[in-house]
mmCIF file of C-alpha atoms in Angstrom:
data_model
loop_
_atom_site.group_PDB
_atom_site.id
_atom_site.type_symbol
_atom_site.label_atom_id
_atom_site.label_comp_id
_atom_site.label_asym_id
_atom_site.label_seq_id
_atom_site.Cartn_x
_atom_site.Cartn_y
_atom_site.Cartn_z
ATOM 1 C CA GLN A 1 33.231 -90.037 -72.467
ATOM 2 C CA VAL A 2 33.095 -89.136 -75.865
ATOM 3 C CA ARG A 3 36.343 -89.886 -77.626
ATOM 4 C CA LEU A 4 37.503 -89.098 -81.142
ATOM 5 C CA GLN A 5 40.479 -90.430 -83.016
ATOM 6 C CA GLU A 6 41.783 -89.190 -86.349
ATOM 7 C CA SER A 7 43.469 -91.499 -88.919
ATOM 8 C CA GLY A 8 44.818 -91.358 -92.505
ATOM 9 C CA PRO A 9 47.995 -90.676 -94.458
ATOM 10 C CA GLY A 10 50.417 -88.283 -93.023
ATOM 11 C CA LEU A 11 51.883 -87.568 -96.440
ATOM 12 C CA VAL A 12 49.972 -86.475 -99.596
ATOM 13 C CA LYS A 13 51.364 -85.433 -102.960
ATOM 14 C CA PRO A 14 50.459 -81.987 -104.270
ATOM 15 C CA SER A 15 47.194 -81.897 -106.584
ATOM 16 C CA GLU A 16 46.199 -85.299 -104.901
ATOM 17 C CA THR A 17 43.399 -86.057 -102.490
ATOM 18 C CA LEU A 18 43.751 -85.845 -98.793
ATOM 19 C CA SER A 19 41.551 -88.371 -96.962
ATOM 20 C CA LEU A 20 41.001 -88.707 -93.193
ATOM 21 C CA THR A 21 38.755 -90.671 -90.888
ATOM 22 C CA CYS A 22 37.517 -89.824 -87.365
ATOM 23 C CA ALA A 23 36.570 -92.772 -85.355
ATOM 24 C CA VAL A 24 33.964 -91.791 -82.533
ATOM 25 C CA SER A 25 33.574 -93.902 -79.242
ATOM 26 C CA GLY A 26 31.382 -93.258 -76.319
ATOM 27 C CA TYR A 27 28.383 -91.879 -78.624
ATOM 28 C CA ALA A 28 26.593 -92.966 -81.627
ATOM 29 C CA ILE A 29 26.929 -90.365 -84.209
ATOM 30 C CA SER A 30 23.705 -91.061 -85.672
ATOM 31 C CA SER A 31 22.013 -89.849 -82.581
ATOM 32 C CA GLY A 32 22.705 -86.341 -82.727
ATOM 33 C CA TYR A 33 24.985 -83.303 -82.926
ATOM 34 C CA TYR A 34 27.193 -82.061 -85.663
ATOM 35 C CA TRP A 35 30.597 -83.685 -86.432
ATOM 36 C CA GLY A 36 33.271 -81.481 -87.951
ATOM 37 C CA TRP A 37 36.908 -80.919 -89.008
ATOM 38 C CA ILE A 38 39.228 -78.115 -88.090
ATOM 39 C CA ARG A 39 42.669 -77.630 -89.263
ATOM 40 C CA GLN A 40 45.761 -75.657 -87.957
ATOM 41 C CA PRO A 41 48.811 -75.045 -90.203
ATOM 42 C CA PRO A 42 52.002 -75.336 -88.308
ATOM 43 C CA GLY A 43 52.580 -72.197 -86.157
ATOM 44 C CA LYS A 44 49.449 -70.726 -86.963
ATOM 45 C CA GLY A 45 45.719 -70.429 -86.093
ATOM 46 C CA LEU A 46 42.623 -72.582 -86.329
ATOM 47 C CA GLU A 47 40.501 -72.983 -89.461
ATOM 48 C CA TRP A 48 36.934 -74.279 -89.372
ATOM 49 C CA ILE A 49 36.718 -76.824 -92.488
ATOM 50 C CA GLY A 50 33.160 -77.958 -92.095
ATOM 51 C CA SER A 51 30.535 -79.784 -90.204
ATOM 52 C CA ILE A 52 28.108 -82.708 -90.883
ATOM 53 C CA PHE A 53 24.903 -83.098 -88.963
ATOM 54 C CA HIS A 54 23.899 -86.458 -87.788
ATOM 55 C CA SER A 55 20.996 -86.435 -90.470
ATOM 56 C CA GLY A 56 23.708 -86.130 -93.034
ATOM 57 C CA ALA A 57 23.439 -82.385 -93.927
ATOM 58 C CA THR A 58 26.778 -80.759 -94.554
ATOM 59 C CA PHE A 59 28.076 -77.190 -94.030
ATOM 60 C CA TYR A 60 31.469 -76.187 -95.359
ATOM 61 C CA ASN A 61 33.789 -73.116 -95.010
ATOM 62 C CA PRO A 62 32.961 -70.889 -98.098
ATOM 63 C CA SER A 63 36.779 -70.622 -98.803
ATOM 64 C CA LEU A 64 37.194 -74.379 -99.093
ATOM 65 C CA LYS A 65 33.714 -75.536 -100.207
ATOM 66 C CA SER A 66 34.793 -76.557 -103.756
ATOM 67 C CA ARG A 67 37.354 -79.056 -102.544
ATOM 68 C CA VAL A 68 35.947 -80.445 -99.358
ATOM 69 C CA THR A 69 33.578 -83.475 -98.877
ATOM 70 C CA ILE A 70 32.586 -84.514 -95.251
ATOM 71 C CA SER A 71 30.637 -88.018 -94.967
ATOM 72 C CA LEU A 72 29.214 -90.278 -92.267
ATOM 73 C CA ASP A 73 29.582 -93.838 -91.918
ATOM 74 C CA THR A 74 27.063 -94.659 -88.962
ATOM 75 C CA SER A 75 27.575 -98.395 -89.346
ATOM 76 C CA GLN A 76 31.365 -97.954 -88.304
ATOM 77 C CA ASN A 77 30.529 -94.897 -86.154
ATOM 78 C CA GLN A 78 32.977 -92.743 -87.876
ATOM 79 C CA PHE A 79 32.988 -89.691 -90.250
ATOM 80 C CA SER A 80 35.365 -88.717 -92.902
ATOM 81 C CA LEU A 81 37.086 -85.651 -94.714
ATOM 82 C CA ARG A 82 38.312 -85.417 -98.210
ATOM 83 C CA VAL A 83 39.942 -82.437 -99.660
ATOM 84 C CA THR A 84 40.842 -82.611 -103.339
ATOM 85 C CA SER A 85 43.569 -80.959 -105.346
ATOM 86 C CA VAL A 86 45.785 -80.250 -102.329
ATOM 87 C CA THR A 87 48.726 -77.739 -102.175
ATOM 88 C CA ALA A 88 51.315 -76.723 -99.679
ATOM 89 C CA ALA A 89 48.780 -74.557 -98.058
ATOM 90 C CA ASP A 90 46.676 -77.607 -96.967
ATOM 91 C CA ALA A 91 49.544 -78.856 -94.851
ATOM 92 C CA ALA A 92 48.326 -78.755 -91.253
ATOM 93 C CA VAL A 93 47.345 -80.622 -88.185
ATOM 94 C CA TYR A 94 43.838 -81.845 -88.864
ATOM 95 C CA TYR A 95 41.451 -82.229 -85.829
ATOM 96 C CA CYS A 96 38.021 -83.872 -85.782
ATOM 97 C CA ALA A 97 35.605 -82.590 -83.182
ATOM 98 C CA ARG A 98 32.078 -82.969 -81.970
ATOM 99 C CA ARG A 99 30.071 -79.687 -82.496
ATOM 100 C CA TYR A 100 27.341 -78.622 -80.358
ATOM 101 C CA GLY A 101 25.653 -75.371 -81.586
ATOM 102 C CA ASP A 102 28.530 -72.771 -81.919
ATOM 103 C CA HIS A 103 31.196 -74.745 -80.141
ATOM 104 C CA HIS A 104 33.237 -77.971 -80.392
ATOM 105 C CA ASP A 105 33.186 -79.807 -77.109
ATOM 106 C CA PHE A 106 35.148 -82.968 -77.730
ATOM 107 C CA TRP A 107 38.319 -83.132 -79.871
ATOM 108 C CA GLY A 108 40.524 -85.576 -81.272
ATOM 109 C CA GLN A 109 44.314 -85.400 -80.789
ATOM 110 C CA GLY A 110 44.886 -84.226 -84.304
ATOM 111 C CA THR A 111 46.804 -85.734 -87.142
ATOM 112 C CA LEU A 112 49.562 -84.073 -89.060
ATOM 113 C CA VAL A 113 49.221 -84.017 -92.926
ATOM 114 C CA THR A 114 52.375 -83.002 -95.019
ATOM 115 C CA VAL A 115 51.975 -82.054 -98.558
ATOM 116 C CA SER A 116 55.045 -82.912 -100.626
ATOM 117 C CA SER A 117 56.225 -84.821 -103.665
ATOM 118 C CA GLN B 1 43.613 -63.949 -92.798
ATOM 119 C CA SER B 2 41.542 -64.819 -89.602
ATOM 120 C CA ALA B 3 37.923 -63.773 -89.507
ATOM 121 C CA LEU B 4 38.241 -62.487 -85.785
ATOM 122 C CA THR B 5 41.070 -60.205 -84.659
ATOM 123 C CA GLN B 6 43.017 -61.113 -81.486
ATOM 124 C CA PRO B 7 46.162 -59.587 -79.919
ATOM 125 C CA PRO B 8 49.148 -61.732 -80.786
ATOM 126 C CA SER B 9 50.340 -61.834 -77.063
ATOM 127 C CA ALA B 10 49.145 -61.069 -73.577
ATOM 128 C CA SER B 11 51.007 -61.370 -70.208
ATOM 129 C CA GLY B 12 50.544 -61.296 -66.416
ATOM 130 C CA SER B 13 52.120 -62.267 -63.222
ATOM 131 C CA PRO B 14 50.767 -65.116 -60.964
ATOM 132 C CA GLY B 15 47.753 -63.983 -59.142
ATOM 133 C CA GLN B 16 46.818 -61.008 -61.528
ATOM 134 C CA SER B 17 44.195 -61.092 -64.064
ATOM 135 C CA VAL B 18 44.572 -60.573 -67.745
ATOM 136 C CA THR B 19 41.889 -60.108 -70.611
ATOM 137 C CA ILE B 20 42.041 -61.107 -74.235
ATOM 138 C CA SER B 21 39.961 -59.386 -76.713
ATOM 139 C CA CYS B 22 38.459 -60.866 -79.913
ATOM 140 C CA THR B 23 37.059 -58.265 -82.424
ATOM 141 C CA GLY B 24 34.513 -59.270 -85.046
ATOM 142 C CA THR B 25 31.905 -57.736 -87.082
ATOM 143 C CA ASN B 26 28.267 -57.099 -87.186
ATOM 144 C CA SER B 27 28.097 -60.360 -89.173
ATOM 145 C CA ASP B 28 29.412 -62.477 -86.427
ATOM 146 C CA VAL B 29 30.239 -61.336 -82.726
ATOM 147 C CA GLY B 30 27.977 -58.246 -83.136
ATOM 148 C CA THR B 31 24.934 -60.364 -83.893
ATOM 149 C CA TYR B 32 25.055 -63.628 -82.327
ATOM 150 C CA ASP B 33 25.727 -64.379 -78.493
ATOM 151 C CA TYR B 34 27.565 -67.499 -79.756
ATOM 152 C CA VAL B 35 31.338 -66.752 -79.001
ATOM 153 C CA SER B 36 33.394 -69.549 -77.547
ATOM 154 C CA TRP B 37 37.082 -69.513 -76.365
ATOM 155 C CA TYR B 38 39.604 -72.587 -76.393
ATOM 156 C CA GLN B 39 42.909 -73.062 -74.563
ATOM 157 C CA GLN B 40 45.632 -74.891 -76.453
ATOM 158 C CA HIS B 41 48.779 -76.074 -74.841
ATOM 159 C CA PRO B 42 51.830 -76.817 -77.218
ATOM 160 C CA GLY B 43 51.431 -80.034 -79.178
ATOM 161 C CA LYS B 44 47.810 -80.684 -77.558
ATOM 162 C CA ALA B 45 44.378 -80.290 -78.937
ATOM 163 C CA PRO B 46 42.384 -77.120 -78.112
ATOM 164 C CA LYS B 47 40.172 -77.358 -74.925
ATOM 165 C CA LEU B 48 36.767 -75.590 -74.729
ATOM 166 C CA MET B 49 36.955 -73.138 -72.019
ATOM 167 C CA ILE B 50 33.788 -70.691 -72.621
ATOM 168 C CA TYR B 51 30.895 -71.054 -74.820
ATOM 169 C CA GLU B 52 27.824 -69.000 -75.605
ATOM 170 C CA VAL B 53 29.950 -65.765 -74.631
ATOM 171 C CA ASN B 54 30.074 -66.566 -70.812
ATOM 172 C CA LYS B 55 29.177 -70.315 -70.018
ATOM 173 C CA ARG B 56 31.810 -72.422 -68.585
ATOM 174 C CA PRO B 57 31.907 -76.240 -69.359
ATOM 175 C CA SER B 58 32.025 -78.727 -66.442
ATOM 176 C CA GLY B 59 35.304 -78.698 -65.060
ATOM 177 C CA VAL B 60 36.517 -75.313 -66.176
ATOM 178 C CA PRO B 61 37.758 -73.161 -63.236
ATOM 179 C CA ASP B 62 35.670 -70.160 -62.522
ATOM 180 C CA ARG B 63 38.838 -68.094 -62.831
ATOM 181 C CA PHE B 64 37.921 -68.000 -66.443
ATOM 182 C CA SER B 65 34.980 -65.684 -67.638
ATOM 183 C CA GLY B 66 33.758 -64.350 -70.895
ATOM 184 C CA SER B 67 31.826 -61.232 -71.835
ATOM 185 C CA LYS B 68 30.866 -59.306 -74.933
ATOM 186 C CA SER B 69 30.194 -55.606 -75.918
ATOM 187 C CA GLY B 70 29.175 -54.813 -79.572
ATOM 188 C CA ASN B 71 31.507 -56.188 -81.874
ATOM 189 C CA THR B 72 34.199 -57.405 -79.216
ATOM 190 C CA ALA B 73 34.310 -60.433 -77.039
ATOM 191 C CA SER B 74 36.678 -60.886 -74.178
ATOM 192 C CA LEU B 75 38.060 -63.584 -72.152
ATOM 193 C CA THR B 76 39.334 -62.776 -68.537
ATOM 194 C CA VAL B 77 41.521 -65.111 -66.617
ATOM 195 C CA SER B 78 41.769 -64.059 -62.898
ATOM 196 C CA GLY B 79 44.155 -65.434 -60.328
ATOM 197 C CA LEU B 80 46.736 -66.424 -63.054
ATOM 198 C CA GLN B 81 48.410 -69.632 -62.521
ATOM 199 C CA ALA B 82 51.494 -71.095 -64.275
ATOM 200 C CA GLU B 83 49.445 -73.727 -66.120
ATOM 201 C CA ASP B 84 47.323 -70.837 -67.787
ATOM 202 C CA GLU B 85 50.154 -70.226 -70.054
ATOM 203 C CA ALA B 86 48.938 -71.399 -73.322
ATOM 204 C CA ASP B 87 47.477 -70.090 -76.802
ATOM 205 C CA TYR B 88 43.769 -68.921 -76.552
ATOM 206 C CA TYR B 89 41.410 -68.791 -79.485
ATOM 207 C CA CYS B 90 38.358 -67.263 -79.867
ATOM 208 C CA SER B 91 35.525 -68.481 -82.265
ATOM 209 C CA SER B 92 32.121 -66.971 -83.204
ATOM 210 C CA TYR B 93 29.156 -68.251 -85.122
ATOM 211 C CA ALA B 94 28.878 -66.325 -88.390
ATOM 212 C CA GLY B 95 25.266 -67.616 -89.755
ATOM 213 C CA TYR B 96 24.274 -70.434 -91.874
ATOM 214 C CA THR B 97 26.271 -72.741 -89.558
ATOM 215 C CA ASN B 98 29.460 -70.960 -90.538
ATOM 216 C CA LEU B 99 32.286 -70.494 -87.744
ATOM 217 C CA GLY B 100 35.172 -68.334 -87.792
ATOM 218 C CA PHE B 101 38.195 -68.305 -85.442
ATOM 219 C CA GLY B 102 40.518 -65.642 -84.147
ATOM 220 C CA GLY B 103 44.229 -65.802 -84.989
ATOM 221 C CA GLY B 104 45.115 -66.752 -81.283
ATOM 222 C CA THR B 105 46.722 -65.015 -78.347
ATOM 223 C CA LYS B 106 49.809 -66.372 -76.630
ATOM 224 C CA LEU B 107 49.298 -65.879 -72.955
ATOM 225 C CA THR B 108 52.508 -65.736 -71.103
ATOM 226 C CA VAL B 109 52.669 -66.019 -67.055
ATOM 227 C CA LEU B 110 55.569 -64.004 -66.111
#
């Protein structure tokens, strides 16, 4: 069974960089699939942030592309998200997930990130 | 603003059927047979219920079905049960690996 677990600071100051990591167990991320991030502001809907192919190729939501970086660490079997210059609009529950084509089949439990000074 | 449009709410009584719509454009739903649906209970991660318009992952009851016509996809839940009460989100491929989600529909079992 594939399992994903997000980790990282729950509080980020405005204008600073948000950094999260997703540890994967039950599957070697270098073996295949896309791996990605989705976020959900409190009380709102889901927003696709971006995906990284097992080869390292990245694909981002055009609305966030200038501030987002997703990377792989195959030695630790994990992948990461960085969002620069955060504002209150970036406050959300951040989910990591495995993407197979058009859909996400395995999800982490999510981690809440608050943006406040 | 969500890429896909869903009604904010839907409801039905136990045993009844309810259909939730998801309207996109010729750039996503209308062009690609890559629509998926997710169920989300409060405080939980989304769960994949339907992918590629009408395919069910292993373990999802056959009470859940999907379809598409033109720029609109639909999720039908038949034989409503209390545990079906949740938020439902549609998602569509939009080319160049881009994905869009709908704003979500809160399904209430009366």
